[in-house]
mmCIF file with all atom_site columns, C-alpha atoms in Angstrom:
data_model
loop_
_atom_site.group_PDB
_atom_site.id
_atom_site.type_symbol
_atom_site.label_atom_id
_atom_site.label_alt_id
_atom_site.label_comp_id
_atom_site.label_asym_id
_atom_site.label_entity_id
_atom_site.label_seq_id
_atom_site.pdbx_PDB_ins_code
_atom_site.Cartn_x
_atom_site.Cartn_y
_atom_site.Cartn_z
_atom_site.occupancy
_atom_site.B_iso_or_equiv
_atom_site.pdbx_formal_charge
_atom_site.auth_seq_id
_atom_site.auth_comp_id
_atom_site.auth_asym_id
_atom_site.auth_atom_id
_atom_site.pdbx_PDB_model_num
ATOM 1   C CA . MET A 1 1   ? 10.364  -3.517  -12.840 1.00 55.00 ? 962  MET A CA 1
ATOM 2   C CA . GLU A 1 2   ? 9.894   -7.535  -12.409 1.00 59.00 ? 963  GLU A CA 1
ATOM 3   C CA . GLU A 1 3   ? 11.632  -7.321  -15.766 1.00 69.00 ? 964  GLU A CA 1
ATOM 4   C CA . SER A 1 4   ? 14.613  -5.335  -14.749 1.00 77.00 ? 965  SER A CA 1
ATOM 5   C CA . ASN A 1 5   ? 14.756  -7.980  -11.510 1.00 85.00 ? 966  ASN A CA 1
ATOM 6   C CA . LYS A 1 6   ? 14.201  -5.157  -9.234  1.00 89.00 ? 967  LYS A CA 1
ATOM 7   C CA . PRO A 1 7   ? 11.271  -4.537  -6.601  1.00 93.00 ? 968  PRO A CA 1
ATOM 8   C CA . ALA A 1 8   ? 8.704   -1.762  -7.640  1.00 93.00 ? 969  ALA A CA 1
ATOM 9   C CA . LYS A 1 9   ? 8.579   0.444   -4.378  1.00 95.00 ? 970  LYS A CA 1
ATOM 10  C CA . LEU A 1 10  ? 7.102   3.714   -4.633  1.00 95.00 ? 971  LEU A CA 1
ATOM 11  C CA . ILE A 1 11  ? 6.757   6.529   -2.585  1.00 96.00 ? 972  ILE A CA 1
ATOM 12  C CA . ILE A 1 12  ? 3.931   8.702   -4.408  1.00 93.00 ? 973  ILE A CA 1
ATOM 13  C CA . LEU A 1 13  ? 3.337   12.447  -3.426  1.00 92.00 ? 974  LEU A CA 1
ATOM 14  C CA . LYS A 1 14  ? -0.292  13.381  -5.057  1.00 90.00 ? 975  LYS A CA 1
ATOM 15  C CA . ALA A 1 15  ? -3.177  15.392  -5.340  1.00 84.00 ? 976  ALA A CA 1
ATOM 16  C CA . ARG A 1 16  ? -6.403  14.196  -3.981  1.00 85.00 ? 977  ARG A CA 1
ATOM 17  C CA . GLN A 1 17  ? -8.225  11.232  -5.569  1.00 83.00 ? 978  GLN A CA 1
ATOM 18  C CA . VAL A 1 18  ? -6.289  10.021  -8.361  1.00 84.00 ? 979  VAL A CA 1
ATOM 19  C CA . TYR A 1 19  ? -6.969  6.321   -7.791  1.00 85.00 ? 980  TYR A CA 1
ATOM 20  C CA . ALA A 1 20  ? -3.245  5.378   -6.202  1.00 88.00 ? 981  ALA A CA 1
ATOM 21  C CA . SER A 1 21  ? -5.176  3.352   -3.437  1.00 88.00 ? 982  SER A CA 1
ATOM 22  C CA . THR A 1 22  ? -7.783  1.283   -6.381  1.00 90.00 ? 983  THR A CA 1
ATOM 23  C CA . PHE A 1 23  ? -4.639  0.383   -8.447  1.00 92.00 ? 984  PHE A CA 1
ATOM 24  C CA . SER A 1 24  ? -2.602  -0.394  -5.094  1.00 93.00 ? 985  SER A CA 1
ATOM 25  C CA . GLU A 1 25  ? -5.445  -2.863  -3.470  1.00 93.00 ? 986  GLU A CA 1
ATOM 26  C CA . THR A 1 26  ? -5.835  -4.047  -7.542  1.00 94.00 ? 987  THR A CA 1
ATOM 27  C CA . VAL A 1 27  ? -1.839  -5.195  -7.425  1.00 94.00 ? 988  VAL A CA 1
ATOM 28  C CA . LEU A 1 28  ? -1.625  -6.362  -3.883  1.00 93.00 ? 989  LEU A CA 1
ATOM 29  C CA . THR A 1 29  ? -5.044  -8.616  -4.391  1.00 93.00 ? 990  THR A CA 1
ATOM 30  C CA . HIS A 1 30  ? -3.626  -10.135 -7.731  1.00 93.00 ? 991  HIS A CA 1
ATOM 31  C CA . LYS A 1 31  ? -0.343  -10.691 -6.151  1.00 93.00 ? 992  LYS A CA 1
ATOM 32  C CA . ALA A 1 32  ? -1.815  -12.381 -3.514  1.00 93.00 ? 993  ALA A CA 1
ATOM 33  C CA . MET A 1 33  ? -4.441  -14.465 -4.952  1.00 93.00 ? 994  MET A CA 1
ATOM 34  C CA . ASN A 1 34  ? -1.822  -16.064 -7.389  1.00 94.00 ? 995  ASN A CA 1
ATOM 35  C CA . ILE A 1 35  ? 2.005   -16.130 -5.779  1.00 94.00 ? 996  ILE A CA 1
ATOM 36  C CA . PRO A 1 36  ? 2.194   -18.500 -3.058  1.00 95.00 ? 997  PRO A CA 1
ATOM 37  C CA . GLY A 1 37  ? 3.704   -17.820 0.311   1.00 94.00 ? 998  GLY A CA 1
ATOM 38  C CA . ILE A 1 38  ? 3.411   -14.372 -0.101  1.00 93.00 ? 999  ILE A CA 1
ATOM 39  C CA . THR A 1 39  ? 2.452   -11.684 2.881   1.00 92.00 ? 1000 THR A CA 1
ATOM 40  C CA . CYS A 1 40  ? 0.766   -7.987  2.201   1.00 93.00 ? 1001 CYS A CA 1
ATOM 41  C CA . VAL A 1 41  ? 0.234   -5.091  4.425   1.00 93.00 ? 1002 VAL A CA 1
ATOM 42  C CA . VAL A 1 42  ? -2.274  -2.681  4.067   1.00 94.00 ? 1003 VAL A CA 1
ATOM 43  C CA . ALA A 1 43  ? -2.740  0.349   6.031   1.00 90.00 ? 1004 ALA A CA 1
ATOM 44  C CA . SER A 1 44  ? -3.931  3.923   6.172   1.00 90.00 ? 1005 SER A CA 1
ATOM 45  C CA . ASP A 1 45  ? -3.864  6.676   9.204   1.00 89.00 ? 1006 ASP A CA 1
ATOM 46  C CA . GLU A 1 46  ? -7.205  5.791   10.482  1.00 86.00 ? 1007 GLU A CA 1
ATOM 47  C CA . PRO A 1 47  ? -8.738  2.382   11.269  1.00 87.00 ? 1008 PRO A CA 1
ATOM 48  C CA . ASP A 1 48  ? -11.854 3.391   8.848   1.00 87.00 ? 1009 ASP A CA 1
ATOM 49  C CA . LYS A 1 49  ? -9.634  3.914   5.974   1.00 89.00 ? 1010 LYS A CA 1
ATOM 50  C CA . SER A 1 50  ? -7.615  0.838   6.025   1.00 89.00 ? 1011 SER A CA 1
ATOM 51  C CA . GLU A 1 51  ? -11.165 -1.163  6.295   1.00 88.00 ? 1012 GLU A CA 1
ATOM 52  C CA . PHE A 1 52  ? -12.222 1.028   3.177   1.00 88.00 ? 1013 PHE A CA 1
ATOM 53  C CA . MET A 1 53  ? -8.818  -0.049  1.438   1.00 90.00 ? 1014 MET A CA 1
ATOM 54  C CA . PHE A 1 54  ? -9.924  -3.763  2.262   1.00 90.00 ? 1015 PHE A CA 1
ATOM 55  C CA . ASN A 1 55  ? -13.089 -3.776  1.302   1.00 88.00 ? 1016 ASN A CA 1
ATOM 56  C CA . MET A 1 56  ? -11.593 -2.968  -2.252  1.00 90.00 ? 1017 MET A CA 1
ATOM 57  C CA . MET A 1 57  ? -9.482  -5.824  -2.442  1.00 90.00 ? 1018 MET A CA 1
ATOM 58  C CA . GLU A 1 58  ? -12.595 -8.155  -0.478  1.00 87.00 ? 1019 GLU A CA 1
ATOM 59  C CA . ARG A 1 59  ? -15.006 -6.908  -3.819  1.00 90.00 ? 1020 ARG A CA 1
ATOM 60  C CA . ILE A 1 60  ? -12.325 -7.398  -6.423  1.00 92.00 ? 1021 ILE A CA 1
ATOM 61  C CA . TYR A 1 61  ? -12.291 -11.338 -5.185  1.00 90.00 ? 1022 TYR A CA 1
ATOM 62  C CA . GLU A 1 62  ? -15.956 -11.211 -5.272  1.00 89.00 ? 1023 GLU A CA 1
ATOM 63  C CA . ASN A 1 63  ? -16.841 -10.314 -8.533  1.00 94.00 ? 1024 ASN A CA 1
ATOM 64  C CA . LEU A 1 64  ? -14.096 -12.322 -10.175 1.00 92.00 ? 1025 LEU A CA 1
ATOM 65  C CA . PRO A 1 65  ? -15.241 -15.616 -11.610 1.00 94.00 ? 1026 PRO A CA 1
ATOM 66  C CA . PHE A 1 66  ? -15.430 -19.295 -9.297  1.00 93.00 ? 1027 PHE A CA 1
ATOM 67  C CA . TYR A 1 67  ? -12.289 -20.656 -11.350 1.00 93.00 ? 1028 TYR A CA 1
ATOM 68  C CA . LEU A 1 68  ? -10.313 -17.414 -10.559 1.00 92.00 ? 1029 LEU A CA 1
ATOM 69  C CA . LYS A 1 69  ? -11.132 -17.650 -6.863  1.00 91.00 ? 1030 LYS A CA 1
ATOM 70  C CA . PRO A 1 70  ? -8.492  -18.893 -4.808  1.00 92.00 ? 1031 PRO A CA 1
ATOM 71  C CA . HIS A 1 71  ? -10.021 -20.345 -1.503  1.00 90.00 ? 1032 HIS A CA 1
ATOM 72  C CA . LYS A 1 72  ? -10.231 -17.942 1.329   1.00 84.00 ? 1033 LYS A CA 1
ATOM 73  C CA . LYS A 1 73  ? -9.961  -18.207 4.917   1.00 80.00 ? 1034 LYS A CA 1
ATOM 74  C CA . PHE A 1 74  ? -10.917 -15.062 7.071   1.00 68.00 ? 1035 PHE A CA 1
ATOM 75  C CA . HIS A 1 75  ? -9.316  -14.288 10.669  1.00 59.00 ? 1036 HIS A CA 1
ATOM 76  C CA . VAL A 1 76  ? -11.689 -11.722 11.649  1.00 54.00 ? 1037 VAL A CA 1
ATOM 77  C CA . LYS A 1 77  ? -9.358  -10.990 14.212  1.00 48.00 ? 1038 LYS A CA 1
ATOM 78  C CA . GLY A 1 78  ? -6.901  -8.415  12.987  1.00 48.00 ? 1039 GLY A CA 1
ATOM 79  C CA . GLN A 1 79  ? -8.766  -8.009  9.815   1.00 79.00 ? 1040 GLN A CA 1
ATOM 80  C CA . GLN A 1 80  ? -6.729  -10.245 7.958   1.00 84.00 ? 1041 GLN A CA 1
ATOM 81  C CA . LEU A 1 81  ? -7.801  -11.986 4.733   1.00 86.00 ? 1042 LEU A CA 1
ATOM 82  C CA . TYR A 1 82  ? -5.737  -15.372 4.106   1.00 89.00 ? 1043 TYR A CA 1
ATOM 83  C CA . PHE A 1 83  ? -5.945  -17.669 1.098   1.00 92.00 ? 1044 PHE A CA 1
ATOM 84  C CA . ASP A 1 84  ? -4.979  -21.309 2.781   1.00 92.00 ? 1045 ASP A CA 1
ATOM 85  C CA . THR A 1 85  ? -4.020  -22.951 -0.283  1.00 93.00 ? 1046 THR A CA 1
ATOM 86  C CA . LEU A 1 86  ? -1.458  -20.496 -1.409  1.00 95.00 ? 1047 LEU A CA 1
ATOM 87  C CA . ASP A 1 87  ? -0.506  -19.473 1.996   1.00 94.00 ? 1048 ASP A CA 1
ATOM 88  C CA . SER A 1 88  ? -0.755  -15.976 1.227   1.00 93.00 ? 1049 SER A CA 1
ATOM 89  C CA . LEU A 1 89  ? -2.084  -13.368 3.710   1.00 90.00 ? 1050 LEU A CA 1
ATOM 90  C CA . ILE A 1 90  ? -3.250  -9.956  3.426   1.00 91.00 ? 1051 ILE A CA 1
ATOM 91  C CA . ASP A 1 91  ? -2.946  -8.015  6.873   1.00 89.00 ? 1052 ASP A CA 1
ATOM 92  C CA . VAL A 1 92  ? -5.001  -5.007  7.285   1.00 87.00 ? 1053 VAL A CA 1
ATOM 93  C CA . ASP A 1 93  ? -3.486  -2.109  9.701   1.00 86.00 ? 1054 ASP A CA 1
ATOM 94  C CA . SER A 1 94  ? -3.617  1.602   10.700  1.00 83.00 ? 1055 SER A CA 1
ATOM 95  C CA . GLY A 1 95  ? -1.488  4.118   11.669  1.00 80.00 ? 1056 GLY A CA 1
ATOM 96  C CA . ASN A 1 96  ? -2.658  6.178   14.212  1.00 76.00 ? 1057 ASN A CA 1
ATOM 97  C CA . LYS A 1 97  ? -2.641  3.603   16.888  1.00 72.00 ? 1058 LYS A CA 1
ATOM 98  C CA . LYS A 1 98  ? -0.774  3.351   20.703  1.00 66.00 ? 1059 LYS A CA 1
ATOM 99  C CA . VAL A 1 99  ? 0.608   0.247   20.834  1.00 65.00 ? 1060 VAL A CA 1
ATOM 100 C CA . GLY A 1 100 ? 2.037   -1.981  18.344  1.00 67.00 ? 1061 GLY A CA 1
ATOM 101 C CA . GLY A 1 101 ? 4.097   -1.998  14.755  1.00 77.00 ? 1062 GLY A CA 1
ATOM 102 C CA . ILE A 1 102 ? 3.302   -2.754  11.416  1.00 84.00 ? 1063 ILE A CA 1
ATOM 103 C CA . GLY A 1 103 ? 5.055   -5.713  10.177  1.00 82.00 ? 1064 GLY A CA 1
ATOM 104 C CA . GLN A 1 104 ? 6.113   -6.413  13.355  1.00 82.00 ? 1065 GLN A CA 1
ATOM 105 C CA . GLY A 1 105 ? 7.751   -10.115 13.178  1.00 82.00 ? 1066 GLY A CA 1
ATOM 106 C CA . MET A 1 106 ? 6.716   -10.709 9.734   1.00 85.00 ? 1067 MET A CA 1
ATOM 107 C CA . ALA A 1 107 ? 8.938   -11.227 6.373   1.00 90.00 ? 1068 ALA A CA 1
ATOM 108 C CA . LEU A 1 108 ? 6.697   -8.863  4.221   1.00 92.00 ? 1069 LEU A CA 1
ATOM 109 C CA . HIS A 1 109 ? 6.559   -8.874  0.057   1.00 93.00 ? 1070 HIS A CA 1
ATOM 110 C CA . ASN A 1 110 ? 4.054   -6.607  -0.623  1.00 95.00 ? 1071 ASN A CA 1
ATOM 111 C CA . GLY A 1 111 ? 2.314   -3.742  0.765   1.00 94.00 ? 1072 GLY A CA 1
ATOM 112 C CA . HIS A 1 112 ? 0.488   -0.138  0.438   1.00 94.00 ? 1073 HIS A CA 1
ATOM 113 C CA . LEU A 1 113 ? 0.308   2.588   3.192   1.00 94.00 ? 1074 LEU A CA 1
ATOM 114 C CA . SER A 1 114 ? -1.902  5.660   2.891   1.00 93.00 ? 1075 SER A CA 1
ATOM 115 C CA . GLU A 1 115 ? -2.401  8.914   3.859   1.00 93.00 ? 1076 GLU A CA 1
ATOM 116 C CA . LEU A 1 116 ? 1.408   8.990   5.618   1.00 93.00 ? 1077 LEU A CA 1
ATOM 117 C CA . ALA A 1 117 ? 1.525   12.862  6.246   1.00 92.00 ? 1078 ALA A CA 1
ATOM 118 C CA . THR A 1 118 ? -1.055  12.413  8.684   1.00 91.00 ? 1079 THR A CA 1
ATOM 119 C CA . TRP A 1 119 ? 0.363   9.251   10.539  1.00 89.00 ? 1080 TRP A CA 1
ATOM 120 C CA . ASN A 1 120 ? 1.062   10.059  14.425  1.00 85.00 ? 1081 ASN A CA 1
ATOM 121 C CA . ASN A 1 121 ? 3.730   7.671   15.040  1.00 84.00 ? 1082 ASN A CA 1
ATOM 122 C CA . THR A 1 122 ? 5.982   6.879   12.048  1.00 88.00 ? 1083 THR A CA 1
ATOM 123 C CA . ASP A 1 123 ? 8.560   5.173   13.863  1.00 86.00 ? 1084 ASP A CA 1
ATOM 124 C CA . GLN A 1 124 ? 6.421   1.861   13.280  1.00 87.00 ? 1085 GLN A CA 1
ATOM 125 C CA . ILE A 1 125 ? 7.231   2.178   9.801   1.00 89.00 ? 1086 ILE A CA 1
ATOM 126 C CA . THR A 1 126 ? 10.937  2.756   9.694   1.00 89.00 ? 1087 THR A CA 1
ATOM 127 C CA . GLN A 1 127 ? 11.806  0.640   13.031  1.00 88.00 ? 1088 GLN A CA 1
ATOM 128 C CA . ASP A 1 128 ? 9.196   -2.154  12.318  1.00 89.00 ? 1089 ASP A CA 1
ATOM 129 C CA . LEU A 1 129 ? 7.893   -2.233  8.859   1.00 90.00 ? 1090 LEU A CA 1
ATOM 130 C CA . ILE A 1 130 ? 11.079  -1.237  6.520   1.00 92.00 ? 1091 ILE A CA 1
ATOM 131 C CA . PRO A 1 131 ? 12.924  -4.087  8.432   1.00 92.00 ? 1092 PRO A CA 1
ATOM 132 C CA . ALA A 1 132 ? 10.025  -6.654  7.449   1.00 91.00 ? 1093 ALA A CA 1
ATOM 133 C CA . LEU A 1 133 ? 9.878   -5.468  3.885   1.00 93.00 ? 1094 LEU A CA 1
ATOM 134 C CA . LEU A 1 134 ? 13.708  -5.355  3.539   1.00 92.00 ? 1095 LEU A CA 1
ATOM 135 C CA . SER A 1 135 ? 13.539  -9.279  4.799   1.00 91.00 ? 1096 SER A CA 1
ATOM 136 C CA . GLY A 1 136 ? 10.789  -10.416 2.533   1.00 91.00 ? 1097 GLY A CA 1
ATOM 137 C CA . GLU A 1 137 ? 12.083  -8.246  -0.284  1.00 92.00 ? 1098 GLU A CA 1
ATOM 138 C CA . THR A 1 138 ? 12.136  -9.979  -3.418  1.00 92.00 ? 1099 THR A CA 1
ATOM 139 C CA . PRO A 1 139 ? 12.080  -8.792  -7.631  1.00 92.00 ? 1100 PRO A CA 1
ATOM 140 C CA . ARG A 1 140 ? 8.271   -9.447  -7.205  1.00 92.00 ? 1101 ARG A CA 1
ATOM 141 C CA . THR A 1 141 ? 7.575   -7.291  -4.708  1.00 94.00 ? 1102 THR A CA 1
ATOM 142 C CA . PHE A 1 142 ? 5.162   -4.105  -4.836  1.00 95.00 ? 1103 PHE A CA 1
ATOM 143 C CA . PHE A 1 143 ? 5.130   -1.590  -2.081  1.00 95.00 ? 1104 PHE A CA 1
ATOM 144 C CA . ALA A 1 144 ? 3.442   2.015   -2.232  1.00 95.00 ? 1105 ALA A CA 1
ATOM 145 C CA . MET A 1 145 ? 3.511   4.682   0.176   1.00 95.00 ? 1106 MET A CA 1
ATOM 146 C CA . GLU A 1 146 ? 1.253   7.487   -0.297  1.00 94.00 ? 1107 GLU A CA 1
ATOM 147 C CA . SER A 1 147 ? 0.030   10.961  0.541   1.00 93.00 ? 1108 SER A CA 1
ATOM 148 C CA . THR A 1 148 ? -1.111  14.130  -0.610  1.00 91.00 ? 1109 THR A CA 1
ATOM 149 C CA . ALA A 1 149 ? 1.442   16.617  0.959   1.00 89.00 ? 1110 ALA A CA 1
ATOM 150 C CA . ASN A 1 150 ? 0.773   18.488  4.283   1.00 89.00 ? 1111 ASN A CA 1
ATOM 151 C CA . GLY A 1 151 ? 3.453   21.112  4.654   1.00 87.00 ? 1112 GLY A CA 1
ATOM 152 C CA . LYS A 1 152 ? 7.209   21.329  4.782   1.00 90.00 ? 1113 LYS A CA 1
ATOM 153 C CA . PHE A 1 153 ? 7.838   19.683  7.938   1.00 90.00 ? 1114 PHE A CA 1
ATOM 154 C CA . GLY A 1 154 ? 7.253   15.826  9.153   1.00 89.00 ? 1115 GLY A CA 1
ATOM 155 C CA . SER A 1 155 ? 8.458   12.018  8.398   1.00 92.00 ? 1116 SER A CA 1
ATOM 156 C CA . TRP A 1 156 ? 6.727   12.103  5.080   1.00 93.00 ? 1117 TRP A CA 1
ATOM 157 C CA . TYR A 1 157 ? 8.001   15.132  4.174   1.00 93.00 ? 1118 TYR A CA 1
ATOM 158 C CA . GLU A 1 158 ? 11.668  14.211  4.932   1.00 95.00 ? 1119 GLU A CA 1
ATOM 159 C CA . TRP A 1 159 ? 10.720  10.287  3.539   1.00 94.00 ? 1120 TRP A CA 1
ATOM 160 C CA . TRP A 1 160 ? 9.716   11.951  0.001   1.00 95.00 ? 1121 TRP A CA 1
ATOM 161 C CA . LYS A 1 161 ? 13.177  14.687  -0.109  1.00 95.00 ? 1122 LYS A CA 1
ATOM 162 C CA . ALA A 1 162 ? 15.181  11.411  0.771   1.00 95.00 ? 1123 ALA A CA 1
ATOM 163 C CA . SER A 1 163 ? 13.588  9.290   -1.706  1.00 95.00 ? 1124 SER A CA 1
ATOM 164 C CA . LYS A 1 164 ? 14.336  12.171  -4.713  1.00 95.00 ? 1125 LYS A CA 1
ATOM 165 C CA . ARG A 1 165 ? 18.032  11.663  -3.542  1.00 95.00 ? 1126 ARG A CA 1
ATOM 166 C CA . LYS A 1 166 ? 17.861  7.872   -3.722  1.00 94.00 ? 1127 LYS A CA 1
ATOM 167 C CA . ARG A 1 167 ? 18.355  7.673   -0.063  1.00 92.00 ? 1128 ARG A CA 1
ATOM 168 C CA . PHE A 1 168 ? 15.107  6.022   1.235   1.00 93.00 ? 1129 PHE A CA 1
ATOM 169 C CA . TYR A 1 169 ? 15.623  2.187   1.384   1.00 94.00 ? 1130 TYR A CA 1
ATOM 170 C CA . GLY A 1 170 ? 15.383  2.134   -2.935  1.00 93.00 ? 1131 GLY A CA 1
ATOM 171 C CA . PHE A 1 171 ? 12.201  3.750   -2.889  1.00 95.00 ? 1132 PHE A CA 1
ATOM 172 C CA . ILE A 1 172 ? 11.013  5.462   -6.469  1.00 95.00 ? 1133 ILE A CA 1
ATOM 173 C CA . PRO A 1 173 ? 9.765   9.070   -5.966  1.00 96.00 ? 1134 PRO A CA 1
ATOM 174 C CA . VAL A 1 174 ? 6.576   9.172   -8.045  1.00 95.00 ? 1135 VAL A CA 1
ATOM 175 C CA . PHE A 1 175 ? 4.416   12.560  -8.392  1.00 93.00 ? 1136 PHE A CA 1
ATOM 176 C CA . ILE A 1 176 ? 1.147   12.530  -9.384  1.00 88.00 ? 1137 ILE A CA 1
ATOM 177 C CA . PRO A 1 177 ? -0.108  16.659  -9.742  1.00 87.00 ? 1138 PRO A CA 1
ATOM 178 C CA . TRP A 1 178 ? -4.259  17.231  -10.069 1.00 84.00 ? 1139 TRP A CA 1
ATOM 179 C CA . TRP A 1 179 ? -3.479  18.412  -13.429 1.00 83.00 ? 1140 TRP A CA 1
ATOM 180 C CA . ALA A 1 180 ? -2.329  15.320  -14.615 1.00 79.00 ? 1141 ALA A CA 1
ATOM 181 C CA . MET A 1 181 ? -5.924  14.119  -14.078 1.00 77.00 ? 1142 MET A CA 1
ATOM 182 C CA . THR A 1 182 ? -7.604  15.619  -17.107 1.00 76.00 ? 1143 THR A CA 1
ATOM 183 C CA . GLU A 1 183 ? -10.581 13.389  -17.202 1.00 74.00 ? 1144 GLU A CA 1
ATOM 184 C CA . LYS A 1 184 ? -11.125 14.677  -13.612 1.00 70.00 ? 1145 LYS A CA 1
ATOM 185 C CA . TYR A 1 185 ? -10.054 17.808  -13.067 1.00 66.00 ? 1146 TYR A CA 1
ATOM 186 C CA . SER A 1 186 ? -11.159 19.510  -16.546 1.00 67.00 ? 1147 SER A CA 1
ATOM 187 C CA . THR A 1 187 ? -11.414 23.378  -17.147 1.00 64.00 ? 1148 THR A CA 1
ATOM 188 C CA . ASP A 1 188 ? -14.510 23.116  -18.722 1.00 59.00 ? 1149 ASP A CA 1
ATOM 189 C CA . PRO A 1 189 ? -17.572 22.911  -16.491 1.00 54.00 ? 1150 PRO A CA 1
#
């Protein structure tokens, strides 16, 4: 999408275990380690799931050869990974929390939100995160919002329908059914 000079903003309705998080964390880590001055956010519904996604990013970094690793500086409080020589930040958060919004006071350039159908407080997305994303959006932006279905109700369902009508902040709907993963869900035992 960068060639078309448009951001890649995806809303992904998917089956379980189709590697959407692995793909998203790989893209975000690459961008944070190679593009100066960007801010990324990663969040799932629960803190332990958010930490799992953050650990994917750390594994990517730790397995790079030394000459590809930008200098990093951790801010343990708040779960952040900061590449100080690039001034690029990965901020880790979670959706089911009582106070604070995601992306408040930031200009977000990239991100990944997971398991959105089970988030309790989706106002933090529409009131805090979306404005932060729109203020930081560039043609290099990659932002994925994904979840499995959880009925025909709630914010996730409404956002999916709106994206299909091209009325959800420029997010492109992507549907990944279980049968698309032939190597994982084959009919042969």
